mmCIF file of C-alpha atoms in Angstrom:
data_model
loop_
_atom_site.group_PDB
_atom_site.id
_atom_site.type_symbol
_atom_site.label_atom_id
_atom_site.label_comp_id
_atom_site.label_asym_id
_atom_site.label_seq_id
_atom_site.Cartn_x
_atom_site.Cartn_y
_atom_site.Cartn_z
ATOM 1 C CA MET A 1 85.509 144.069 -46.982
ATOM 2 C CA THR A 2 82.987 146.562 -45.599
ATOM 3 C CA ALA A 3 79.608 145.908 -44.010
ATOM 4 C CA ALA A 4 78.003 147.681 -46.995
ATOM 5 C CA GLN A 5 79.689 145.242 -49.389
ATOM 6 C CA GLY A 6 78.404 142.369 -47.294
ATOM 7 C CA ARG A 7 74.848 143.763 -47.365
ATOM 8 C CA HIS A 8 75.102 144.379 -51.121
ATOM 9 C CA GLY A 9 76.294 140.806 -51.648
ATOM 10 C CA ARG A 10 73.511 139.361 -49.521
ATOM 11 C CA THR A 11 70.890 141.350 -51.454
ATOM 12 C CA TRP A 12 72.198 139.723 -54.640
ATOM 13 C CA LEU A 13 72.320 136.353 -52.896
ATOM 14 C CA PHE A 14 68.610 136.584 -52.079
ATOM 15 C CA ALA A 15 67.865 137.786 -55.630
ATOM 16 C CA TYR A 16 69.825 134.812 -57.002
ATOM 17 C CA LEU A 17 67.974 132.337 -54.750
ATOM 18 C CA ALA A 18 64.593 133.875 -55.661
ATOM 19 C CA THR A 19 65.429 133.578 -59.374
ATOM 20 C CA LEU A 20 66.408 129.931 -58.912
ATOM 21 C CA VAL A 21 63.097 129.150 -57.235
ATOM 22 C CA ALA A 22 61.191 131.129 -59.888
ATOM 23 C CA ALA A 23 62.924 129.167 -62.660
ATOM 24 C CA THR A 24 61.472 125.937 -61.281
ATOM 25 C CA PHE A 25 57.938 127.370 -61.487
ATOM 26 C CA ILE A 26 58.324 128.328 -65.164
ATOM 27 C CA HIS A 27 57.357 125.562 -67.568
ATOM 28 C CA SER A 28 57.573 127.485 -70.819
ATOM 29 C CA PRO A 29 60.747 126.900 -72.867
ATOM 30 C CA ALA A 30 60.308 130.313 -74.500
ATOM 31 C CA ALA A 31 60.223 132.091 -71.131
ATOM 32 C CA LEU A 32 63.277 130.176 -69.893
ATOM 33 C CA ALA A 33 65.128 130.954 -73.144
ATOM 34 C CA ALA A 34 64.265 134.640 -72.710
ATOM 35 C CA LEU A 35 65.568 134.558 -69.115
ATOM 36 C CA LEU A 36 68.764 132.856 -70.239
ATOM 37 C CA ALA A 37 69.248 135.462 -72.980
ATOM 38 C CA LEU A 38 68.667 138.206 -70.413
ATOM 39 C CA ALA A 39 71.197 136.654 -68.015
ATOM 40 C CA LEU A 40 73.740 136.264 -70.840
ATOM 41 C CA SER A 41 73.386 139.871 -71.897
ATOM 42 C CA ALA A 42 73.624 141.092 -68.289
ATOM 43 C CA ALA A 43 76.716 138.985 -67.551
ATOM 44 C CA GLY A 44 78.878 141.265 -69.708
ATOM 45 C CA ALA A 45 82.255 140.235 -71.055
ATOM 46 C CA ALA A 46 82.374 137.074 -68.948
ATOM 47 C CA ARG A 47 79.233 135.621 -70.546
ATOM 48 C CA TRP A 48 80.869 133.203 -73.001
ATOM 49 C CA ARG A 49 83.417 131.930 -70.491
ATOM 50 C CA LEU A 50 80.616 131.358 -67.963
ATOM 51 C CA LEU A 51 78.399 129.714 -70.583
ATOM 52 C CA ARG A 52 81.215 127.395 -71.668
ATOM 53 C CA ARG A 53 81.853 126.472 -68.025
ATOM 54 C CA THR A 54 78.129 125.873 -67.520
ATOM 55 C CA LEU A 55 77.859 123.606 -70.535
ATOM 56 C CA TRP A 56 80.851 121.532 -69.416
ATOM 57 C CA ALA A 57 79.395 121.209 -65.912
ATOM 58 C CA VAL A 58 75.981 119.960 -67.072
ATOM 59 C CA LEU A 59 77.070 118.062 -70.174
ATOM 60 C CA ALA A 60 77.491 114.534 -68.767
ATOM 61 C CA PHE A 61 74.326 114.410 -66.644
ATOM 62 C CA ASN A 62 72.056 116.214 -69.090
ATOM 63 C CA LEU A 63 73.297 114.272 -72.089
ATOM 64 C CA THR A 64 72.689 110.975 -70.273
ATOM 65 C CA ILE A 65 69.197 111.963 -69.155
ATOM 66 C CA SER A 66 68.256 113.519 -72.505
ATOM 67 C CA ALA A 67 69.516 110.557 -74.544
ATOM 68 C CA GLY A 68 67.869 108.089 -72.128
ATOM 69 C CA TYR A 69 64.574 109.973 -72.296
ATOM 70 C CA ALA A 70 64.696 110.169 -76.097
ATOM 71 C CA LEU A 71 65.381 106.426 -76.415
ATOM 72 C CA VAL A 72 62.694 105.357 -73.923
ATOM 73 C CA ALA A 73 60.075 107.837 -75.209
ATOM 74 C CA LEU A 74 60.680 106.970 -78.860
ATOM 75 C CA TRP A 75 60.428 103.280 -78.011
ATOM 76 C CA GLN A 76 57.352 103.533 -75.787
ATOM 77 C CA GLY A 77 55.745 106.513 -77.525
ATOM 78 C CA GLY A 78 55.018 109.954 -76.114
ATOM 79 C CA PHE A 79 58.294 111.622 -77.100
ATOM 80 C CA SER A 80 58.228 115.360 -76.439
ATOM 81 C CA ALA A 81 60.929 117.622 -77.884
ATOM 82 C CA GLY A 82 59.375 120.395 -75.783
ATOM 83 C CA TYR A 83 60.265 118.503 -72.613
ATOM 84 C CA LEU A 84 63.909 118.130 -73.672
ATOM 85 C CA LEU A 85 64.069 121.837 -74.475
ATOM 86 C CA LEU A 86 62.393 122.773 -71.191
ATOM 87 C CA VAL A 87 64.555 120.701 -68.887
ATOM 88 C CA ASN A 88 67.851 121.526 -70.622
ATOM 89 C CA LEU A 89 67.130 125.254 -70.741
ATOM 90 C CA ARG A 90 66.137 125.217 -67.077
ATOM 91 C CA VAL A 91 69.293 123.404 -65.998
ATOM 92 C CA VAL A 92 71.574 125.613 -68.114
ATOM 93 C CA LEU A 93 69.883 128.761 -66.791
ATOM 94 C CA MET A 94 70.150 127.678 -63.140
ATOM 95 C CA VAL A 95 73.785 126.575 -63.360
ATOM 96 C CA PHE A 96 74.740 129.680 -65.371
ATOM 97 C CA LEU A 97 73.161 131.906 -62.722
ATOM 98 C CA GLY A 98 75.190 130.106 -60.047
ATOM 99 C CA PHE A 99 78.497 130.536 -61.872
ATOM 100 C CA TRP A 100 77.709 134.163 -62.702
ATOM 101 C CA PHE A 101 76.806 134.883 -59.112
ATOM 102 C CA VAL A 102 79.956 133.247 -57.704
ATOM 103 C CA SER A 103 82.113 135.076 -60.271
ATOM 104 C CA ARG A 104 80.821 138.403 -58.917
ATOM 105 C CA PHE A 105 80.757 137.710 -55.166
ATOM 106 C CA ASP A 106 82.992 135.526 -53.076
ATOM 107 C CA LEU A 107 81.500 133.327 -50.390
ATOM 108 C CA PRO A 108 83.267 134.838 -47.359
ATOM 109 C CA THR A 109 81.929 138.294 -48.335
ATOM 110 C CA LEU A 110 78.384 136.948 -48.507
ATOM 111 C CA LEU A 111 78.768 135.290 -45.119
ATOM 112 C CA SER A 112 80.131 138.432 -43.457
ATOM 113 C CA GLY A 113 77.048 138.693 -41.244
ATOM 114 C CA TRP A 114 77.810 135.271 -39.757
ATOM 115 C CA PRO A 115 81.384 135.348 -38.343
ATOM 116 C CA THR A 116 81.585 131.624 -37.489
ATOM 117 C CA ALA A 117 80.360 130.602 -40.945
ATOM 118 C CA THR A 118 82.845 133.042 -42.544
ATOM 119 C CA LEU A 119 85.661 131.526 -40.513
ATOM 120 C CA VAL A 120 84.695 127.943 -41.330
ATOM 121 C CA PHE A 121 84.332 128.592 -45.064
ATOM 122 C CA THR A 122 87.511 130.675 -45.348
ATOM 123 C CA LEU A 123 89.518 127.955 -43.613
ATOM 124 C CA ALA A 124 87.816 125.211 -45.621
ATOM 125 C CA LEU A 125 88.362 126.914 -48.994
ATOM 126 C CA GLY A 126 92.057 127.413 -48.264
ATOM 127 C CA GLN A 127 92.442 123.835 -47.105
ATOM 128 C CA ILE A 128 90.580 122.484 -50.149
ATOM 129 C CA ARG A 129 93.243 123.967 -52.444
ATOM 130 C CA SER A 130 95.934 122.265 -50.405
ATOM 131 C CA LEU A 131 94.164 118.874 -50.387
ATOM 132 C CA GLU A 132 93.525 119.094 -54.136
ATOM 133 C CA ARG A 133 97.301 119.248 -54.605
ATOM 134 C CA VAL A 134 97.760 116.179 -52.399
ATOM 135 C CA VAL A 135 95.302 114.204 -54.545
ATOM 136 C CA ALA A 136 96.916 115.434 -57.789
ATOM 137 C CA ASP A 137 100.387 114.537 -56.501
ATOM 138 C CA PHE A 138 99.194 111.054 -55.521
ATOM 139 C CA ARG A 139 97.654 110.473 -58.952
ATOM 140 C CA LEU A 140 100.790 111.556 -60.787
ATOM 141 C CA ALA A 141 103.015 109.493 -58.499
ATOM 142 C CA PHE A 142 100.822 106.412 -58.949
ATOM 143 C CA ALA A 143 100.780 106.820 -62.738
ATOM 144 C CA SER A 144 104.553 107.281 -62.893
ATOM 145 C CA ARG A 145 105.133 104.134 -60.831
ATOM 146 C CA SER A 146 102.724 101.934 -62.804
ATOM 147 C CA ALA A 147 104.599 100.565 -65.789
ATOM 148 C CA VAL A 148 101.728 98.126 -66.465
ATOM 149 C CA PRO A 149 98.011 98.661 -65.757
ATOM 150 C CA PRO A 150 97.608 98.367 -61.961
ATOM 151 C CA ARG A 151 95.628 95.492 -60.480
ATOM 152 C CA LEU A 152 92.451 95.990 -58.459
ATOM 153 C CA ALA A 153 94.358 95.386 -55.216
ATOM 154 C CA ASP A 154 96.997 97.961 -56.198
ATOM 155 C CA ARG A 155 94.356 100.552 -56.955
ATOM 156 C CA ALA A 156 92.571 99.771 -53.683
ATOM 157 C CA ARG A 157 95.847 100.255 -51.769
ATOM 158 C CA HIS A 158 96.420 103.506 -53.646
ATOM 159 C CA ALA A 159 92.936 104.805 -52.780
ATOM 160 C CA GLY A 160 93.456 103.790 -49.134
ATOM 161 C CA ALA A 161 96.833 105.563 -49.024
ATOM 162 C CA GLN A 162 95.247 108.723 -50.446
ATOM 163 C CA GLY A 163 92.477 108.587 -47.842
ATOM 164 C CA ILE A 164 95.011 108.175 -45.037
ATOM 165 C CA ALA A 165 97.155 111.051 -46.342
ATOM 166 C CA LEU A 166 94.110 113.320 -46.601
ATOM 167 C CA LEU A 167 92.889 112.463 -43.112
ATOM 168 C CA ASP A 168 96.385 112.895 -41.694
ATOM 169 C CA LYS A 169 96.881 116.259 -43.382
ATOM 170 C CA SER A 170 93.441 117.488 -42.328
ATOM 171 C CA MET A 171 94.029 116.620 -38.686
ATOM 172 C CA ALA A 172 97.438 118.307 -38.743
ATOM 173 C CA ALA A 173 96.005 121.381 -40.484
ATOM 174 C CA ALA A 174 93.202 121.645 -37.911
ATOM 175 C CA THR A 175 95.787 121.669 -35.109
ATOM 176 C CA GLU A 176 97.957 124.222 -36.940
ATOM 177 C CA SER A 177 94.993 126.501 -37.615
ATOM 178 C CA THR A 178 93.879 126.310 -34.007
ATOM 179 C CA LEU A 179 97.342 127.304 -32.782
ATOM 180 C CA ALA A 180 97.657 130.073 -35.386
ATOM 181 C CA MET A 181 94.233 131.478 -34.548
ATOM 182 C CA ARG A 182 94.880 131.262 -30.818
ATOM 183 C CA SER A 183 98.205 133.089 -31.212
ATOM 184 C CA ARG A 184 96.402 135.884 -33.082
ATOM 185 C CA GLY A 185 93.736 136.213 -30.395
ATOM 186 C CA ALA A 186 90.885 134.814 -32.490
ATOM 187 C CA PHE A 187 89.299 133.161 -29.452
ATOM 188 C CA ASP A 188 89.838 135.987 -26.970
ATOM 189 C CA ASP A 189 86.343 137.520 -27.271
ATOM 190 C CA MET B 1 74.998 110.630 -57.010
ATOM 191 C CA HIS B 2 74.489 114.396 -56.695
ATOM 192 C CA ILE B 3 71.137 115.596 -58.015
ATOM 193 C CA PRO B 4 71.719 118.754 -60.096
ATOM 194 C CA ASP B 5 69.554 121.863 -60.247
ATOM 195 C CA GLY B 6 66.510 121.721 -62.500
ATOM 196 C CA PHE B 7 65.466 118.089 -62.042
ATOM 197 C CA LEU B 8 63.541 118.440 -58.770
ATOM 198 C CA SER B 9 60.104 119.997 -58.547
ATOM 199 C CA PRO B 10 59.415 122.742 -55.986
ATOM 200 C CA GLN B 11 56.911 120.337 -54.384
ATOM 201 C CA THR B 12 59.960 118.211 -53.553
ATOM 202 C CA TYR B 13 62.798 120.582 -52.753
ATOM 203 C CA LEU B 14 60.839 123.137 -50.715
ATOM 204 C CA PRO B 15 59.614 120.560 -48.124
ATOM 205 C CA ALA B 16 63.096 118.991 -48.250
ATOM 206 C CA TYR B 17 64.565 122.361 -47.268
ATOM 207 C CA ALA B 18 62.182 122.524 -44.308
ATOM 208 C CA VAL B 19 63.345 119.094 -43.122
ATOM 209 C CA ALA B 20 67.003 119.901 -43.817
ATOM 210 C CA ALA B 21 66.736 123.226 -41.968
ATOM 211 C CA ALA B 22 65.544 121.377 -38.878
ATOM 212 C CA ALA B 23 68.356 118.843 -39.275
ATOM 213 C CA TRP B 24 71.004 121.569 -39.753
ATOM 214 C CA TRP B 25 69.670 123.400 -36.690
ATOM 215 C CA TRP B 26 69.885 120.177 -34.663
ATOM 216 C CA ALA B 27 73.422 119.463 -35.870
ATOM 217 C CA ALA B 28 74.640 123.033 -35.334
ATOM 218 C CA LYS B 29 72.974 123.232 -31.912
ATOM 219 C CA GLY B 30 75.225 120.497 -30.628
ATOM 220 C CA LEU B 31 78.149 122.302 -32.182
ATOM 221 C CA ARG B 32 77.314 125.706 -30.705
ATOM 222 C CA GLU B 33 77.096 124.171 -27.244
ATOM 223 C CA ARG B 34 80.704 123.033 -27.520
ATOM 224 C CA LEU B 35 81.973 125.754 -29.859
ATOM 225 C CA ASP B 36 85.523 126.334 -28.754
ATOM 226 C CA GLU B 37 88.873 127.002 -30.289
ATOM 227 C CA THR B 38 89.238 123.458 -31.596
ATOM 228 C CA THR B 39 85.732 123.022 -33.008
ATOM 229 C CA VAL B 40 85.803 125.749 -35.655
ATOM 230 C CA PRO B 41 89.080 124.728 -37.351
ATOM 231 C CA ARG B 42 88.068 121.084 -37.036
ATOM 232 C CA LEU B 43 84.758 121.679 -38.818
ATOM 233 C CA ALA B 44 86.557 123.631 -41.550
ATOM 234 C CA MET B 45 89.117 120.874 -42.046
ATOM 235 C CA LEU B 46 86.335 118.301 -42.033
ATOM 236 C CA THR B 47 84.546 120.190 -44.810
ATOM 237 C CA ALA B 48 87.769 120.283 -46.815
ATOM 238 C CA LEU B 49 88.368 116.600 -46.067
ATOM 239 C CA ALA B 50 84.848 115.683 -47.211
ATOM 240 C CA TYR B 51 85.525 117.548 -50.440
ATOM 241 C CA ALA B 52 88.920 115.911 -50.965
ATOM 242 C CA LEU B 53 87.642 112.392 -50.222
ATOM 243 C CA GLY B 54 85.182 112.952 -53.066
ATOM 244 C CA LEU B 55 88.194 113.345 -55.360
ATOM 245 C CA VAL B 56 89.608 109.924 -54.434
ATOM 246 C CA MET B 57 88.819 107.345 -57.094
ATOM 247 C CA VAL B 58 87.705 104.046 -55.558
ATOM 248 C CA PRO B 59 88.655 101.061 -57.723
ATOM 249 C CA LEU B 60 85.909 98.906 -59.201
ATOM 250 C CA PRO B 61 86.230 95.470 -60.785
ATOM 251 C CA GLY B 62 86.842 95.635 -64.521
ATOM 252 C CA GLY B 63 89.375 98.450 -64.437
ATOM 253 C CA THR B 64 86.864 101.218 -63.876
ATOM 254 C CA SER B 65 86.521 103.444 -60.832
ATOM 255 C CA GLY B 66 84.048 105.717 -59.095
ATOM 256 C CA HIS B 67 84.350 108.664 -56.755
ATOM 257 C CA ALA B 68 84.418 107.977 -53.030
ATOM 258 C CA LEU B 69 81.718 109.539 -50.868
ATOM 259 C CA GLY B 70 83.750 109.375 -47.684
ATOM 260 C CA VAL B 71 80.693 110.021 -45.542
ATOM 261 C CA ALA B 72 81.030 106.730 -43.600
ATOM 262 C CA LEU B 73 84.585 107.599 -42.702
ATOM 263 C CA LEU B 74 83.586 111.087 -41.566
ATOM 264 C CA ALA B 75 80.689 109.721 -39.518
ATOM 265 C CA LEU B 76 82.728 106.961 -37.856
ATOM 266 C CA VAL B 77 85.626 109.269 -36.994
ATOM 267 C CA PHE B 78 83.820 112.521 -36.154
ATOM 268 C CA GLY B 79 80.216 111.531 -35.358
ATOM 269 C CA LEU B 80 76.870 112.137 -37.047
ATOM 270 C CA ARG B 81 76.417 115.853 -36.432
ATOM 271 C CA LEU B 82 79.853 116.990 -37.576
ATOM 272 C CA ALA B 83 79.760 114.636 -40.555
ATOM 273 C CA PHE B 84 76.355 115.977 -41.617
ATOM 274 C CA LEU B 85 77.419 119.621 -41.269
ATOM 275 C CA GLY B 86 80.766 119.073 -42.984
ATOM 276 C CA TYR B 87 79.160 117.164 -45.832
ATOM 277 C CA SER B 88 76.448 119.802 -46.265
ATOM 278 C CA GLY B 89 79.149 122.475 -46.458
ATOM 279 C CA VAL B 90 81.016 120.630 -49.131
ATOM 280 C CA LEU B 91 77.849 120.012 -51.162
ATOM 281 C CA LEU B 92 77.190 123.763 -51.076
ATOM 282 C CA LEU B 93 80.737 124.520 -52.228
ATOM 283 C CA GLN B 94 80.580 121.869 -54.958
ATOM 284 C CA SER B 95 77.313 123.232 -56.307
ATOM 285 C CA LEU B 96 78.430 126.876 -56.293
ATOM 286 C CA LEU B 97 82.009 126.448 -57.444
ATOM 287 C CA PHE B 98 81.765 123.468 -59.803
ATOM 288 C CA GLY B 99 78.082 123.128 -60.731
ATOM 289 C CA ALA B 100 78.130 119.604 -59.237
ATOM 290 C CA GLY B 101 74.827 119.040 -57.507
ATOM 291 C CA GLY B 102 72.658 122.098 -57.153
ATOM 292 C CA VAL B 103 71.463 124.796 -54.815
ATOM 293 C CA THR B 104 67.798 123.835 -55.058
ATOM 294 C CA ALA B 105 68.780 120.147 -54.730
ATOM 295 C CA LEU B 106 71.149 120.857 -51.823
ATOM 296 C CA ALA B 107 68.659 119.868 -49.128
ATOM 297 C CA VAL B 108 67.852 116.509 -50.750
ATOM 298 C CA ASN B 109 71.523 115.787 -51.456
ATOM 299 C CA ALA B 110 72.545 116.732 -47.909
ATOM 300 C CA LEU B 111 69.761 114.702 -46.299
ATOM 301 C CA ALA B 112 70.484 111.678 -48.488
ATOM 302 C CA MET B 113 74.279 111.593 -48.383
ATOM 303 C CA GLY B 114 75.148 113.640 -45.303
ATOM 304 C CA LEU B 115 72.421 112.471 -42.938
ATOM 305 C CA VAL B 116 71.077 109.110 -44.151
ATOM 306 C CA GLY B 117 74.537 107.980 -45.261
ATOM 307 C CA ALA B 118 76.204 108.996 -42.007
ATOM 308 C CA ALA B 119 73.384 107.632 -39.820
ATOM 309 C CA ALA B 120 73.396 104.313 -41.701
ATOM 310 C CA ALA B 121 77.148 103.992 -41.202
ATOM 311 C CA ILE B 122 76.976 104.674 -37.469
ATOM 312 C CA ALA B 123 73.978 102.378 -36.950
ATOM 313 C CA ALA B 124 75.574 99.536 -38.907
ATOM 314 C CA LYS B 125 78.832 99.906 -37.002
ATOM 315 C CA LYS B 126 76.978 99.738 -33.677
ATOM 316 C CA LEU B 127 74.759 96.817 -34.655
ATOM 317 C CA LEU B 128 77.465 94.741 -36.289
ATOM 318 C CA GLY B 129 80.357 95.722 -34.039
ATOM 319 C CA ARG B 130 80.369 92.411 -32.192
ATOM 320 C CA LEU B 131 80.877 90.529 -35.471
ATOM 321 C CA GLY B 132 84.257 92.181 -35.898
ATOM 322 C CA ASP B 133 85.472 95.691 -36.466
ATOM 323 C CA THR B 134 86.554 95.229 -40.085
ATOM 324 C CA PHE B 135 83.297 93.558 -41.092
ATOM 325 C CA ALA B 136 81.195 96.205 -39.314
ATOM 326 C CA VAL B 137 83.097 99.111 -40.884
ATOM 327 C CA ALA B 138 82.936 97.520 -44.353
ATOM 328 C CA VAL B 139 79.164 97.002 -44.119
ATOM 329 C CA ALA B 140 78.757 100.510 -42.681
ATOM 330 C CA ALA B 141 80.644 102.009 -45.633
ATOM 331 C CA TRP B 142 78.700 99.934 -48.172
ATOM 332 C CA LEU B 143 75.380 100.988 -46.639
ATOM 333 C CA SER B 144 76.487 104.641 -46.534
ATOM 334 C CA VAL B 145 76.645 104.515 -50.336
ATOM 335 C CA VAL B 146 73.675 102.273 -51.114
ATOM 336 C CA LEU B 147 71.064 103.808 -48.786
ATOM 337 C CA PRO B 148 71.626 107.405 -49.978
ATOM 338 C CA GLY B 149 71.522 105.977 -53.500
ATOM 339 C CA ALA B 150 68.106 104.507 -52.715
ATOM 340 C CA VAL B 151 66.873 107.840 -51.323
ATOM 341 C CA VAL B 152 68.129 109.717 -54.400
ATOM 342 C CA ALA B 153 66.555 107.101 -56.702
ATOM 343 C CA VAL B 154 63.188 107.377 -54.935
ATOM 344 C CA VAL B 155 63.223 111.193 -54.934
ATOM 345 C CA LEU B 156 64.087 111.282 -58.641
ATOM 346 C CA GLY B 157 61.702 108.444 -59.489
ATOM 347 C CA VAL B 158 58.644 110.142 -57.997
ATOM 348 C CA GLN B 159 59.186 113.366 -59.997
ATOM 349 C CA PRO B 160 57.080 112.230 -63.008
ATOM 350 C CA LEU B 161 54.212 111.477 -60.589
ATOM 351 C CA ILE B 162 54.521 114.776 -58.717
ATOM 352 C CA ALA B 163 55.031 117.202 -61.594
ATOM 353 C CA HIS B 164 53.760 116.601 -65.111
ATOM 354 C CA GLN B 165 51.754 118.260 -67.863
ATOM 355 C CA PRO B 166 48.065 117.341 -68.316
ATOM 356 C CA ASP B 167 49.122 114.951 -71.114
ATOM 357 C CA GLY B 168 51.558 113.176 -68.781
ATOM 358 C CA THR B 169 54.758 114.743 -70.158
ATOM 359 C CA PRO B 170 57.166 115.194 -67.242
ATOM 360 C CA LEU B 171 58.195 118.674 -66.121
ATOM 361 C CA PHE B 172 61.343 117.724 -64.227
ATOM 362 C CA PHE B 173 63.052 114.319 -64.019
ATOM 363 C CA PRO B 174 61.588 112.045 -66.703
ATOM 364 C CA PHE B 175 62.081 108.495 -65.376
ATOM 365 C CA ASP B 176 59.923 106.690 -62.830
ATOM 366 C CA LEU B 177 60.942 104.329 -60.017
ATOM 367 C CA ALA B 178 61.077 101.299 -62.320
ATOM 368 C CA VAL B 179 64.027 102.994 -64.057
ATOM 369 C CA THR B 180 65.685 105.024 -61.287
ATOM 370 C CA LEU B 181 65.918 102.292 -58.655
ATOM 371 C CA PRO B 182 67.934 99.790 -60.728
ATOM 372 C CA ALA B 183 69.821 102.557 -62.586
ATOM 373 C CA VAL B 184 71.076 104.102 -59.342
ATOM 374 C CA LEU B 185 71.226 101.117 -56.999
ATOM 375 C CA LEU B 186 73.076 98.578 -59.165
ATOM 376 C CA PRO B 187 76.143 100.750 -59.877
ATOM 377 C CA HIS B 188 76.169 102.035 -56.300
ATOM 378 C CA ALA B 189 76.076 98.495 -54.902
ATOM 379 C CA VAL B 190 79.383 97.975 -56.776
ATOM 380 C CA ILE B 191 80.785 101.418 -55.894
ATOM 381 C CA GLY B 192 79.942 100.580 -52.266
ATOM 382 C CA ILE B 193 82.426 97.692 -52.366
ATOM 383 C CA GLY B 194 85.229 100.079 -53.353
ATOM 384 C CA GLU B 195 84.061 102.525 -50.694
ATOM 385 C CA ALA B 196 84.169 99.730 -48.105
ATOM 386 C CA LEU B 197 87.776 98.860 -49.022
ATOM 387 C CA LEU B 198 88.808 102.515 -48.776
ATOM 388 C CA THR B 199 86.989 103.098 -45.503
ATOM 389 C CA VAL B 200 88.406 99.978 -43.817
ATOM 390 C CA ALA B 201 91.968 100.979 -44.807
ATOM 391 C CA VAL B 202 91.610 104.538 -43.493
ATOM 392 C CA TRP B 203 89.605 103.462 -40.423
ATOM 393 C CA ARG B 204 92.403 101.114 -39.308
ATOM 394 C CA TYR B 205 94.892 103.954 -39.634
ATOM 395 C CA ALA B 206 92.631 106.368 -37.756
ATOM 396 C CA LYS B 207 92.304 103.822 -34.958
ATOM 397 C CA SER B 208 96.052 103.302 -34.806
ATOM 398 C CA ARG B 209 96.397 107.088 -34.357
ATOM 399 C CA ARG B 210 93.651 107.051 -31.683
ATOM 400 C CA TRP B 211 91.446 109.491 -33.622
ATOM 401 C CA THR B 212 88.359 107.354 -33.077
#
């Protein structure tokens, strides 16, 4: 990763953040739809994959809010289809922009101007993958050992055991990383 | 509990960023003063741990479950500043990588869950410590879920007042406090019980390993 790549990434980061802020000042569904169409066309071949990912990410929350609003507004009066269009377009646009941005630039590259932040996020991202496997393994093991639906106490013990395993692994990983970084001279400067 | 992008008005999230920036500076200042070879990996692991604890399903009565916050555990084991920074880091990662929460809502989410949640846990543990460790930790964990829930409910519930069309149609979040407070607080009061069970179990282990 070069310094120029880092600068290029940060320029796009600021452009992304500015667009996010701008999207919250736009209250016209047509303008937001036009921006979304522009973003989709600019995203290239990845557009449909990113859009699908966006829709899955926002589906539960937006569906709940939209259905709740529709029910309450139809019951109390003052229903506005324009509002539903506005808020859903805004959310989809903002989340799509985030996924598109992250698909083009990785976080450590963007943070290259801040060495400590780069270090923290690189270590954290690697460790997250490892901890995700621990959680997945625990879930599968618990399911395979539960011939009948587990009781509340069993599930509480299971959650506690997962928490302990995660804490234990994190503490061990922190010690390992410290030793590995020290052996490579990371703290010599 | 995460507020996503698009439901908070700029009149809300821009001042929230100003407050959060001051809080992040305060938390990182303490860190920079003691930035050594153990602090950096520890903060990274803490961020990963905060993320992973969010994947743990806490059991709720009736066979359902909710996601753990884990912020009480982080605060009680690692202190307010590290817990706040670690939790803010994980909220940023969650919003960018998974679309959970949001970048514009990051400041509100971090202040509510990372700061208010962690501070409530530490304060409750201190105040109630003489009534017994288990009781104090359980109440601390319950409060670390319910108080951030109240903050999130209030922030969402004031959106129709702050930002609306001349005819009263909302521009961001549509429901007022009469809806958001019970809708957020009642489920979180129950989720808090599961969180308390989880936190007590892990806290006892952490104490037995002398990590606290």
